[in-house]
Short mmCIF file of N, CA and C in Angstrom, two decimals:
data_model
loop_
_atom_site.label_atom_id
_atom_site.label_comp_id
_atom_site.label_asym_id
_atom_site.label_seq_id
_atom_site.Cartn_x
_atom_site.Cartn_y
_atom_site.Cartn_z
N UNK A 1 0.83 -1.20 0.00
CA UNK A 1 0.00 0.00 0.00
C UNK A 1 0.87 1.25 0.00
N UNK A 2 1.61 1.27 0.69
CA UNK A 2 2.59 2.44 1.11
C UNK A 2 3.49 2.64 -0.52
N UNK A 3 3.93 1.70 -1.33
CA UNK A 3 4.27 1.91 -2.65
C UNK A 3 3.15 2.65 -3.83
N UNK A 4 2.12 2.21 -3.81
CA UNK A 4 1.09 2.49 -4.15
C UNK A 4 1.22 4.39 -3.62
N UNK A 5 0.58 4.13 -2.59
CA UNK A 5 0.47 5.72 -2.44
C UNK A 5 2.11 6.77 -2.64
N UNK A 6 2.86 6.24 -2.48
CA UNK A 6 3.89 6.85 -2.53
C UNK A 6 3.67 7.43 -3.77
N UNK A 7 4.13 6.28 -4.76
CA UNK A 7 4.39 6.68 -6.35
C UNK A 7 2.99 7.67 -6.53
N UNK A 8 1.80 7.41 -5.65
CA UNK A 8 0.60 8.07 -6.40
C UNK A 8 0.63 9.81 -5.89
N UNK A 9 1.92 10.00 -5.15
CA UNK A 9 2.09 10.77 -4.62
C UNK A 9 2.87 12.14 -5.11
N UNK A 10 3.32 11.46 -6.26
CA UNK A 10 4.76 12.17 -7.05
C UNK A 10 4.31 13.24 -7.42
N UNK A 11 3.40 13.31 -8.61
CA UNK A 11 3.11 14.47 -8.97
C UNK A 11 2.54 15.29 -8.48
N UNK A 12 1.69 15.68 -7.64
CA UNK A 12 1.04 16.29 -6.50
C UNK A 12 2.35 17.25 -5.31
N UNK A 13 2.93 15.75 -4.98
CA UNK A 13 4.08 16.44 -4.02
C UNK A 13 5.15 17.48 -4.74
N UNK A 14 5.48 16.63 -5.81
CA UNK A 14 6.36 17.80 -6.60
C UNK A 14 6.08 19.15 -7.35
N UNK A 15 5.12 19.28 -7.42
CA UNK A 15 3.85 20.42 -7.72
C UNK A 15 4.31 21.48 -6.40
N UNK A 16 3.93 20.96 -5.12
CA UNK A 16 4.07 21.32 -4.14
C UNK A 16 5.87 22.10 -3.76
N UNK A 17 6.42 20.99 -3.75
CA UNK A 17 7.82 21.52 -3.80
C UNK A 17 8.42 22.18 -4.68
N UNK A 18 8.40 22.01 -5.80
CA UNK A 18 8.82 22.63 -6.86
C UNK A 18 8.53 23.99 -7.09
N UNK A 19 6.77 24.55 -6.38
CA UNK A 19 6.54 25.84 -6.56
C UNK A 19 6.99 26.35 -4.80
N UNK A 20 7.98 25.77 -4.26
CA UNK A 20 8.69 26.24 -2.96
C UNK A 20 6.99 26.38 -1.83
N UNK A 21 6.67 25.43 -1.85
CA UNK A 21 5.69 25.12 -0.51
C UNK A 21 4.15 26.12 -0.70
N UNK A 22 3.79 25.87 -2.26
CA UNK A 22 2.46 26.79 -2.16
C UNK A 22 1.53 25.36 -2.62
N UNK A 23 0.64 25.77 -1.76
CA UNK A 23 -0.79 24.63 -1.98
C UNK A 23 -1.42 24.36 -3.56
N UNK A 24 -1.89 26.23 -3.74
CA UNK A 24 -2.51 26.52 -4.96
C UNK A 24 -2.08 25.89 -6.61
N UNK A 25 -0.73 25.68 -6.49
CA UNK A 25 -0.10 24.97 -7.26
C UNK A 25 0.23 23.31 -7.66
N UNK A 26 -0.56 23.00 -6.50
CA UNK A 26 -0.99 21.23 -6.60
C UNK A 26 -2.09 21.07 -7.42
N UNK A 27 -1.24 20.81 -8.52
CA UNK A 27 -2.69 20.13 -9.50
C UNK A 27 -3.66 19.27 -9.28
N UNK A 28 -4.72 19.68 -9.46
CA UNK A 28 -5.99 18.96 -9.51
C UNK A 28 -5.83 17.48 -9.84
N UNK A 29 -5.70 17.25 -10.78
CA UNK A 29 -5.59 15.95 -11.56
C UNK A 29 -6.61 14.85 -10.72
N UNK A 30 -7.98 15.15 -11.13
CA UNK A 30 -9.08 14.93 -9.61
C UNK A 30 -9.44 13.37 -10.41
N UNK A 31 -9.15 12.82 -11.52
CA UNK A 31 -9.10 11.59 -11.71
C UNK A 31 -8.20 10.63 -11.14
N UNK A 32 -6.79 10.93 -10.93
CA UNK A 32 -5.63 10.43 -10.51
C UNK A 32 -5.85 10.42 -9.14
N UNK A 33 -6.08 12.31 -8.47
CA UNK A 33 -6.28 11.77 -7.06
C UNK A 33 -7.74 11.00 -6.08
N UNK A 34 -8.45 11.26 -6.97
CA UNK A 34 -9.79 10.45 -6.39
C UNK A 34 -9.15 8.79 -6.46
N UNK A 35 -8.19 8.12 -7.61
CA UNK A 35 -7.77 7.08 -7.28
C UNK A 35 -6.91 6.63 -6.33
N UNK A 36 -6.39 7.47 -5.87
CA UNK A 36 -5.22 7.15 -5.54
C UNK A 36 -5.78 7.54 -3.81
N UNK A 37 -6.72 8.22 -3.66
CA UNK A 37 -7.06 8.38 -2.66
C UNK A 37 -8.01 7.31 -1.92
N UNK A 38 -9.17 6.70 -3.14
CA UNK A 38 -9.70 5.39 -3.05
C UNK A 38 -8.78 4.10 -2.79
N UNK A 39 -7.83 4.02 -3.52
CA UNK A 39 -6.61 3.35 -3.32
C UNK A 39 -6.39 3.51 -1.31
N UNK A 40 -5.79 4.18 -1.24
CA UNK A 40 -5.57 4.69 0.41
C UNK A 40 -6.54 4.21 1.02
N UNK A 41 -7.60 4.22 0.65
CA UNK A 41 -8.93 4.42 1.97
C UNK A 41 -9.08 2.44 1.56
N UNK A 42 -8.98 1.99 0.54
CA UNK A 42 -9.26 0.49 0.25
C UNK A 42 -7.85 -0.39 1.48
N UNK A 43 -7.20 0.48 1.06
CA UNK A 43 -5.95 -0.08 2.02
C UNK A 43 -5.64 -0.01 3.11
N UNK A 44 -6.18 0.94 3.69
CA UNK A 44 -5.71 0.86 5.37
C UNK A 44 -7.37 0.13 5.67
N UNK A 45 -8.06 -0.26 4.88
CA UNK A 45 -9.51 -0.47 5.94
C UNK A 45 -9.07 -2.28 5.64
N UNK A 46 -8.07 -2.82 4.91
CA UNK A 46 -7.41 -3.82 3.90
C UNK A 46 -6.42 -4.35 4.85
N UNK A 47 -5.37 -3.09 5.47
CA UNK A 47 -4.36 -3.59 6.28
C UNK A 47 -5.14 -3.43 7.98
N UNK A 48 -6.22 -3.04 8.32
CA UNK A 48 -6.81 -3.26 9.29
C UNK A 48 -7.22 -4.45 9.49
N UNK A 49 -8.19 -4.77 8.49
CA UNK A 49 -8.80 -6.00 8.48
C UNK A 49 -7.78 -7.13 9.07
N UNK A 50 -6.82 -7.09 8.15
CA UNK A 50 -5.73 -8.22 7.70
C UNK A 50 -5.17 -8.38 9.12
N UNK A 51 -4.46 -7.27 9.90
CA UNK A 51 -3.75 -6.48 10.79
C UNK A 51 -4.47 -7.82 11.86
N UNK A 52 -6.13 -7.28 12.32
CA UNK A 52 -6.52 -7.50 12.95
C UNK A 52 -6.68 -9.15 13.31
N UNK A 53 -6.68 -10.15 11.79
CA UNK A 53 -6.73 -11.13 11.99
C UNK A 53 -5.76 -11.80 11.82
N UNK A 54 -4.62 -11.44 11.15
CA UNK A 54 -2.90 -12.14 11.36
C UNK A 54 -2.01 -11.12 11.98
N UNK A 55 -1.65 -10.25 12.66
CA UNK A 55 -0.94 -9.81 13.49
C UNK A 55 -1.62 -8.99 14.37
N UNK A 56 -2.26 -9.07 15.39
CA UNK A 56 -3.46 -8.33 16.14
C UNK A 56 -2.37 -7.61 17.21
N UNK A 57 -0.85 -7.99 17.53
CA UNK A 57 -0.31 -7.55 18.43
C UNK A 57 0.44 -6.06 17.90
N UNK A 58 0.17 -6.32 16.61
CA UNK A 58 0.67 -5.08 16.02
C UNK A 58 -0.60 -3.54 15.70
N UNK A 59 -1.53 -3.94 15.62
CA UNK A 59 -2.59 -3.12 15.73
C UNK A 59 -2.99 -2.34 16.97
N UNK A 60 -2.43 -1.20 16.55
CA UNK A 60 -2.45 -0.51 18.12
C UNK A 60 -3.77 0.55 18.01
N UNK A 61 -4.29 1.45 19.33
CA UNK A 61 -5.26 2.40 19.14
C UNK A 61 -4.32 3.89 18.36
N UNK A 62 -3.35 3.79 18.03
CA UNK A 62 -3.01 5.33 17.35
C UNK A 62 -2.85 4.55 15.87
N UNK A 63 -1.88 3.06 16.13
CA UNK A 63 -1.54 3.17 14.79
C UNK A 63 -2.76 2.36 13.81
N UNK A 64 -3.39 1.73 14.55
CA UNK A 64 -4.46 1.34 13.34
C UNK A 64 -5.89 1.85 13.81
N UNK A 65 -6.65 1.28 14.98
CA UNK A 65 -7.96 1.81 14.82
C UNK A 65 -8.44 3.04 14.87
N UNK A 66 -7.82 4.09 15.03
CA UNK A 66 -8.08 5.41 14.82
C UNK A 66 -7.56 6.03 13.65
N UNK A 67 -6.19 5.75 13.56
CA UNK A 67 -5.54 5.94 12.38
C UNK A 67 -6.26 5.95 11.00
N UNK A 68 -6.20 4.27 10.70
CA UNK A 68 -7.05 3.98 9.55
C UNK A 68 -8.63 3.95 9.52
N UNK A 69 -8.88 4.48 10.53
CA UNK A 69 -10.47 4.53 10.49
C UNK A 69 -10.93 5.95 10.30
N UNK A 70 -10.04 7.01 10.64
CA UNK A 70 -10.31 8.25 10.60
C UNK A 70 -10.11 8.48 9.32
N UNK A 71 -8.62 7.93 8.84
CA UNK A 71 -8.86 8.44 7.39
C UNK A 71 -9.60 7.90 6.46
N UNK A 72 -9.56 6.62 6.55
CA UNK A 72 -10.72 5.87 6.20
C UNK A 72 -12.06 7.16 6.04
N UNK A 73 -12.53 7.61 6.50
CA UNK A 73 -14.30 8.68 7.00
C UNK A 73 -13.60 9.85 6.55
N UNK A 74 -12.37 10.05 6.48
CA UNK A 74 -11.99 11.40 5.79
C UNK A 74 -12.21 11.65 4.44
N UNK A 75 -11.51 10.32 3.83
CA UNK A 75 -11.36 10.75 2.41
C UNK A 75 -12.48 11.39 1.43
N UNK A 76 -14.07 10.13 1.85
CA UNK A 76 -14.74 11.16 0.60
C UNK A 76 -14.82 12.31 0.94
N UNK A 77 -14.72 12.77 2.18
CA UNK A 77 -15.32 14.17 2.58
C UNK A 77 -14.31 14.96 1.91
N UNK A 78 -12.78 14.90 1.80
CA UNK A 78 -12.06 15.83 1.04
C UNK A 78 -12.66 15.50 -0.12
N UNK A 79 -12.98 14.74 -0.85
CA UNK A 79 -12.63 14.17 -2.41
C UNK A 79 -14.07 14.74 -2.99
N UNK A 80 -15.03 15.29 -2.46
CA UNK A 80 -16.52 15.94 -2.28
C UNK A 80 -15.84 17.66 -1.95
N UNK A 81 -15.02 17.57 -1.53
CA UNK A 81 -14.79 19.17 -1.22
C UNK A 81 -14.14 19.88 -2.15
N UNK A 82 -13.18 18.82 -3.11
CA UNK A 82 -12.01 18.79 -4.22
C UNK A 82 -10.73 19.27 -3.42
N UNK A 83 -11.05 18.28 -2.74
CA UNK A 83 -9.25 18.95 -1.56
C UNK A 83 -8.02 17.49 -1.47
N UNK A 84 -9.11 16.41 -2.28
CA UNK A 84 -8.04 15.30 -2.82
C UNK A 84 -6.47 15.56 -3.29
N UNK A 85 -6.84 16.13 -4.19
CA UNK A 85 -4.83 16.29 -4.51
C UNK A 85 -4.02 17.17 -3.25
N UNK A 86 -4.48 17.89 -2.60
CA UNK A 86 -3.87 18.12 -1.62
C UNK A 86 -3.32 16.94 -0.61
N UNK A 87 -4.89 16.18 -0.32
CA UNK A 87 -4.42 14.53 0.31
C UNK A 87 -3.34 13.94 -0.09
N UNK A 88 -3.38 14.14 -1.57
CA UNK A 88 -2.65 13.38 -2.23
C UNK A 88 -0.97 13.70 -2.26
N UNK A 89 -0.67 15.18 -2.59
CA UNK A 89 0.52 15.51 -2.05
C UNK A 89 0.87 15.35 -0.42
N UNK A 90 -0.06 15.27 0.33
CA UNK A 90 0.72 15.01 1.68
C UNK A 90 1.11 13.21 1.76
N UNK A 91 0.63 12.43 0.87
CA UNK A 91 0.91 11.17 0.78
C UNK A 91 1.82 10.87 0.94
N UNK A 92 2.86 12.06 0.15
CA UNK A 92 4.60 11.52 -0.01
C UNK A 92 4.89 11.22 1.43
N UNK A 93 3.81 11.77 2.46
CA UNK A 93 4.73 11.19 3.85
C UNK A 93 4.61 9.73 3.88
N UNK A 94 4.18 8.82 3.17
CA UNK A 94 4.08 7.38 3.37
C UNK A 94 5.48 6.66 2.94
N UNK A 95 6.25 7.38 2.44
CA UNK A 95 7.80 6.85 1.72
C UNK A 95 8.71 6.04 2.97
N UNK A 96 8.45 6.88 4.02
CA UNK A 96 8.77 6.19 5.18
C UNK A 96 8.19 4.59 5.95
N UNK A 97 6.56 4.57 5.61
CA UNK A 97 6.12 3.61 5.41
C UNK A 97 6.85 2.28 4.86
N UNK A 98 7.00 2.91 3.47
CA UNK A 98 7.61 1.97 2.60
C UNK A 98 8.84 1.38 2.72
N UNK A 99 9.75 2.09 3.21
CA UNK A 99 11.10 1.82 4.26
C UNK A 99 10.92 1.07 4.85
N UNK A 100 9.68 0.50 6.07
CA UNK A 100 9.53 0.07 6.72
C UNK A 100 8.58 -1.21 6.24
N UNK A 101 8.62 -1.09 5.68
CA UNK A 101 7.99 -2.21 5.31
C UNK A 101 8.61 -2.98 4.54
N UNK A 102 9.55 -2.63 3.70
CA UNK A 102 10.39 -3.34 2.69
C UNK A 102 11.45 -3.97 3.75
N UNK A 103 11.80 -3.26 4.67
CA UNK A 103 12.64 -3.91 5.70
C UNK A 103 12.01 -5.22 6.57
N UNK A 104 10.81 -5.16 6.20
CA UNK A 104 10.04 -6.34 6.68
C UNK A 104 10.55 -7.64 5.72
N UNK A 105 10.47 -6.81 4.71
CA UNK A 105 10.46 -8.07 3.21
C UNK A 105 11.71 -8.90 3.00
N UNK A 106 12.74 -7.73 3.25
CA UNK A 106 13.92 -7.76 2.95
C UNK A 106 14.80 -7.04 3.93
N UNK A 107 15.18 -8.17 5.55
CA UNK A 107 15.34 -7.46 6.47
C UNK A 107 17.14 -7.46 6.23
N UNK A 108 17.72 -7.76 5.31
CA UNK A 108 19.24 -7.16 5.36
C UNK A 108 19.09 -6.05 5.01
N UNK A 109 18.22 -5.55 4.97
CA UNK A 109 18.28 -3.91 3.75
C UNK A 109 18.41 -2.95 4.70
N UNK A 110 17.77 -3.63 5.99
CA UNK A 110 17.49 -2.24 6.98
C UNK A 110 18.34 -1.36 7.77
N UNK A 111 17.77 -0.38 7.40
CA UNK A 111 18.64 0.57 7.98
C UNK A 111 18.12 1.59 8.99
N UNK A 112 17.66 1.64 10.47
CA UNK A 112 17.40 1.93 10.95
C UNK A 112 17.38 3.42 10.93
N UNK A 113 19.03 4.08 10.82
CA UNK A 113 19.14 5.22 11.06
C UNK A 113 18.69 5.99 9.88
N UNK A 114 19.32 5.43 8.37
CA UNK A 114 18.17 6.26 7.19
C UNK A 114 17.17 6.05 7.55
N UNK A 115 16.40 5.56 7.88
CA UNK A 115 14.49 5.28 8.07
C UNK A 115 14.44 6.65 9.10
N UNK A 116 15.15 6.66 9.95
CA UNK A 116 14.61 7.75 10.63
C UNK A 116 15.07 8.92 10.45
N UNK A 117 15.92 9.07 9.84
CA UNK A 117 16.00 10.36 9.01
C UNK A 117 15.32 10.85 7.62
N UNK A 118 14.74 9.63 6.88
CA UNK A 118 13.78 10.07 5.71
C UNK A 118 12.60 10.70 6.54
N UNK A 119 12.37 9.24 8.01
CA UNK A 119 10.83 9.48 8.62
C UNK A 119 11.05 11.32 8.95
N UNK A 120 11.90 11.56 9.81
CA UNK A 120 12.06 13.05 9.91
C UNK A 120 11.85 14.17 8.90
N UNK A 121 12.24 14.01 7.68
CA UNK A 121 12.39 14.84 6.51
C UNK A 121 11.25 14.93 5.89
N UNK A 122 10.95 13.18 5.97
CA UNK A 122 9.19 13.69 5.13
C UNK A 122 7.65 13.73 6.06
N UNK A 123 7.99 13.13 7.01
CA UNK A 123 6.44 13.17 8.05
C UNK A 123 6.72 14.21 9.21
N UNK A 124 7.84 15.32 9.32
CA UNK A 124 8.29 16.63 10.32
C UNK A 124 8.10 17.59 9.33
N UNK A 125 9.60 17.50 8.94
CA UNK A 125 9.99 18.56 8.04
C UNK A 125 8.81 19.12 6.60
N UNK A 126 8.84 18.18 6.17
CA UNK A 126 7.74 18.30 5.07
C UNK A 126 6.51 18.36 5.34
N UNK A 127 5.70 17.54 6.73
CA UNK A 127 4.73 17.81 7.23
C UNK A 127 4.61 19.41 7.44
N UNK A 128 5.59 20.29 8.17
CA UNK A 128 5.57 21.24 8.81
C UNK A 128 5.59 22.23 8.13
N UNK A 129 6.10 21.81 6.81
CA UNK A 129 5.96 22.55 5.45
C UNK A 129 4.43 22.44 4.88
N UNK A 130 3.65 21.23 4.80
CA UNK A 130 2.42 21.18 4.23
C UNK A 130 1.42 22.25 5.53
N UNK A 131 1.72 22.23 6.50
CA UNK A 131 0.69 22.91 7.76
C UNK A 131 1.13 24.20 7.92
N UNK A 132 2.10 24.79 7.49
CA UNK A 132 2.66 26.36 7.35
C UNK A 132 1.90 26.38 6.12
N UNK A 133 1.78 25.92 5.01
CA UNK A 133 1.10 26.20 3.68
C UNK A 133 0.02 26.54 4.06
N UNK A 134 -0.95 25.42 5.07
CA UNK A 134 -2.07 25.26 4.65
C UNK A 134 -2.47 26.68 6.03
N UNK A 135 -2.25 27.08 6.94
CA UNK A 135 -2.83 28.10 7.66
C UNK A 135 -2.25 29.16 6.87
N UNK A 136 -1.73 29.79 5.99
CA UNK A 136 -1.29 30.98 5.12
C UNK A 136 -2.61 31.20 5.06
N UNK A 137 -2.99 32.66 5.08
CA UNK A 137 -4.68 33.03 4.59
C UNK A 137 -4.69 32.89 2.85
N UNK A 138 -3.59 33.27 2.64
CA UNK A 138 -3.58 33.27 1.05
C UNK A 138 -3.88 31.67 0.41
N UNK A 139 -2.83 30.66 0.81
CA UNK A 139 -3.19 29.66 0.66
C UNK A 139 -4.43 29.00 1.05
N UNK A 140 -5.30 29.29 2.45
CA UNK A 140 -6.12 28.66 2.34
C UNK A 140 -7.43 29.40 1.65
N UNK A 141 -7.63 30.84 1.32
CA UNK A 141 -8.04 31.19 0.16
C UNK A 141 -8.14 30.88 -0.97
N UNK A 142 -7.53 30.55 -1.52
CA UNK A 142 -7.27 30.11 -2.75
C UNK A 142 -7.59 28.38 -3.19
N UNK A 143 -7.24 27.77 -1.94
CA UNK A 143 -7.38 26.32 -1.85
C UNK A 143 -8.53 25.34 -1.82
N UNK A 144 -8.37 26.14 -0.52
CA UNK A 144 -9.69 25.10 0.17
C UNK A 144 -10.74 26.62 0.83
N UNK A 145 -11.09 27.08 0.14
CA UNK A 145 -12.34 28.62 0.56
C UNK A 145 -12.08 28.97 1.78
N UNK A 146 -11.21 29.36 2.37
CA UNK A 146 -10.78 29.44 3.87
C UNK A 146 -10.53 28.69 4.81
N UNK A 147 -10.88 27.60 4.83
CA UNK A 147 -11.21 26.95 6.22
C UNK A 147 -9.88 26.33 6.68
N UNK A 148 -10.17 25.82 7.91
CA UNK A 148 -8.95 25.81 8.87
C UNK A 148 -8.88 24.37 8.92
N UNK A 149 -9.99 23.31 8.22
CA UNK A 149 -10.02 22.09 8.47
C UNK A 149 -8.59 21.46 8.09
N UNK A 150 -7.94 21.18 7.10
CA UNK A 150 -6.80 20.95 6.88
C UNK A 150 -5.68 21.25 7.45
N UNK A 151 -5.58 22.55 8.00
CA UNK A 151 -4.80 22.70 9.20
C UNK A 151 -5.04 21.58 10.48
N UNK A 152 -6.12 21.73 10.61
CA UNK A 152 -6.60 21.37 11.83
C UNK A 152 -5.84 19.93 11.53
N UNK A 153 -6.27 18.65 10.50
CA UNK A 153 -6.15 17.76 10.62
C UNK A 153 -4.19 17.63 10.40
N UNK A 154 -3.66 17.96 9.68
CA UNK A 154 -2.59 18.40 9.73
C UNK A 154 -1.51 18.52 10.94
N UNK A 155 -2.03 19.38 11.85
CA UNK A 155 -1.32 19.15 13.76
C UNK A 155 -2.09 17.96 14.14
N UNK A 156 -3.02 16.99 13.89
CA UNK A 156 -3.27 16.03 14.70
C UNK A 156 -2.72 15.25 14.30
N UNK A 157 -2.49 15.30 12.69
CA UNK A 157 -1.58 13.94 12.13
C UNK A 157 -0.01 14.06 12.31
N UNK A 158 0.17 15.58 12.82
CA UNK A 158 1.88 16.00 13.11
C UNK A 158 2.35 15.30 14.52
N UNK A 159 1.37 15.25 15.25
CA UNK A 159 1.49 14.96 16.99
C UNK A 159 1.65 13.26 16.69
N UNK A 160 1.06 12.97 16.13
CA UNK A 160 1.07 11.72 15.32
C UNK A 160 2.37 11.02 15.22
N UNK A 161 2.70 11.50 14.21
CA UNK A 161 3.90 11.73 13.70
C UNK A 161 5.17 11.74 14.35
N UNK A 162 5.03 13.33 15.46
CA UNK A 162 6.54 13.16 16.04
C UNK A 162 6.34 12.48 17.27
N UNK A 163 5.32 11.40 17.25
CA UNK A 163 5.43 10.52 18.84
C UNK A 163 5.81 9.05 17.87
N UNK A 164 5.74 9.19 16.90
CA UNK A 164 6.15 7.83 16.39
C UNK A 164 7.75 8.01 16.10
N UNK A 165 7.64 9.19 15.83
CA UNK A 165 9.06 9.42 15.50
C UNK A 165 10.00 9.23 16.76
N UNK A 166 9.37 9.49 17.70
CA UNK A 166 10.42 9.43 19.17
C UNK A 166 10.44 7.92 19.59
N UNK A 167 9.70 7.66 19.37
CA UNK A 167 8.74 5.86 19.19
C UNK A 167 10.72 5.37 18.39
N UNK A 168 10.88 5.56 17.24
CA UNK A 168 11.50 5.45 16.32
C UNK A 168 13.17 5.74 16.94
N UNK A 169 13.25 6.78 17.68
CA UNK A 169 14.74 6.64 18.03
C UNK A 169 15.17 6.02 19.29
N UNK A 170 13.79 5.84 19.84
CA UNK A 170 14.03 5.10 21.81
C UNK A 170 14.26 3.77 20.85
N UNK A 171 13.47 3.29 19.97
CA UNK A 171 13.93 1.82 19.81
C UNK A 171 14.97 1.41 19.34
N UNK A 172 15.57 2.67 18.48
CA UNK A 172 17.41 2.83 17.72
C UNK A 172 18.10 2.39 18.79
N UNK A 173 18.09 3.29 19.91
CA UNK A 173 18.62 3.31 21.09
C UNK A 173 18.46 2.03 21.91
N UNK A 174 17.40 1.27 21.95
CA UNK A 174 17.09 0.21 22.92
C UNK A 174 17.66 -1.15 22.06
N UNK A 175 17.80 -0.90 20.65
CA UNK A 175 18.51 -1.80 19.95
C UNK A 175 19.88 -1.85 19.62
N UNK A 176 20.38 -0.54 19.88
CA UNK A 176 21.81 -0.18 19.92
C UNK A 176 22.99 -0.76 21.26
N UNK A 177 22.04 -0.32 22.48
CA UNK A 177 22.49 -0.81 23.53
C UNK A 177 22.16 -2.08 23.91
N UNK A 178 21.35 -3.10 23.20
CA UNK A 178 21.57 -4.72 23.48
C UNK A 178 22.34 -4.71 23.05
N UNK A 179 22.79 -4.46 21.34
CA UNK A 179 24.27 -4.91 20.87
C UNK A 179 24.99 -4.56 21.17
N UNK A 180 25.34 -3.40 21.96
CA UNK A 180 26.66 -3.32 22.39
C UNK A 180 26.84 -4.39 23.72
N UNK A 181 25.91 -3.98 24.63
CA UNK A 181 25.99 -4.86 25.69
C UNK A 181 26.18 -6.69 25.25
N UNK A 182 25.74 -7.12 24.32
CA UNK A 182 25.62 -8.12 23.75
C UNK A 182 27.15 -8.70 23.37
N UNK A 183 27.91 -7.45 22.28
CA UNK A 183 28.97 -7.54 22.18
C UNK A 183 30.18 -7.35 23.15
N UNK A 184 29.85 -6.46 24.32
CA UNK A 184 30.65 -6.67 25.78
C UNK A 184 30.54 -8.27 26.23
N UNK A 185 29.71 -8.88 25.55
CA UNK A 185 29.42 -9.73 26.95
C UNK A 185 29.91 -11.31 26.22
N UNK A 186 29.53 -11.46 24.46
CA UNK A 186 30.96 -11.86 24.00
C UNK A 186 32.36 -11.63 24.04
#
């Protein structure tokens, strides 16, 4: 899923970056992102399901049943508002996802410390870039007819974010110091 949305993410996000962090400049492309957003909402209600009945210890209350259930009830409501490709450029934060998951697939690959420095760059840094965009009056003028909703959801998915992210370096750390201790003790 996280490949999926990533790639469905490209043109939208680079729209975004490319015009140096303005909203108004994320193309519509309301065929691509209504898919790609259906895509998203098929998949986390997909990796819930799944979640719930082959790894239930991994399904937590932030990271799946609120998580994927909220956005899950989000999407048509953007995709009815035409605020999809916006969804859609904040997608690129799933790249980190995909890190993490491919390290599932293919666990020589992993690399703990890039993962948490992409996770930083694209679900902080770039987050913090999409939520400075989106409270600009100009931007949300132009965007989404004023409203603050996207902001709003934006800091809840940021708090989100940098608790997973801290989530992310206590366990660097809690895996760093078995091996060393591990290797003291060979």
């Amino acid at each position: 899923s996280s490949t999926i949305t990533s790639l469905g993410s490209i043109p939208f996000a680079l729209d975004f970056v490319l015009s140096g962090g303005k909203l108004h400049a994320v193309q519509q492309r309301t065929e691509l992102s209504h898919a790609v957003c259906g895509a998203f909402q098929g998949l986390l209600l997909a990796d819930l399901f799944i979640g719930c009945r082959k790894y239930p210890d991994r399904v937590s209350l932030s990271s799946g049943w609120i998580h994927h259930i909220a956005y899950s009830a989000m999407l048509p409501y953007l995709a009815t508002r035409g605020w999809a490709h916006i969804f859609c450029a904040c997608l690129s934060m799933e790249v980190p996802t995909f890190m993490i998951a491919s390290s599932f697939l293919w666990p020589r690959f992993r690399n703990d410390v890039l993962c948490a420095v992409i996770f930083f760059a694209m679900r902080i840094v770039l987050h913090v870039a999409f939520l400075v965009a989106a409270v600009r009056p100009s931007q949300r003028t132009m965007v989404v007819d004023g409203s603050w909703l996207p902001a709003l959801l934006l800091v809840l998915a940021l708090g989100m974010h940098l608790q997973w992210f801290q989530s992310s370096v206590r366990g660097i750390l809690r895996r760093r110091a078995a091996q060393s201790k591990a290797a003291t003790i060979s």
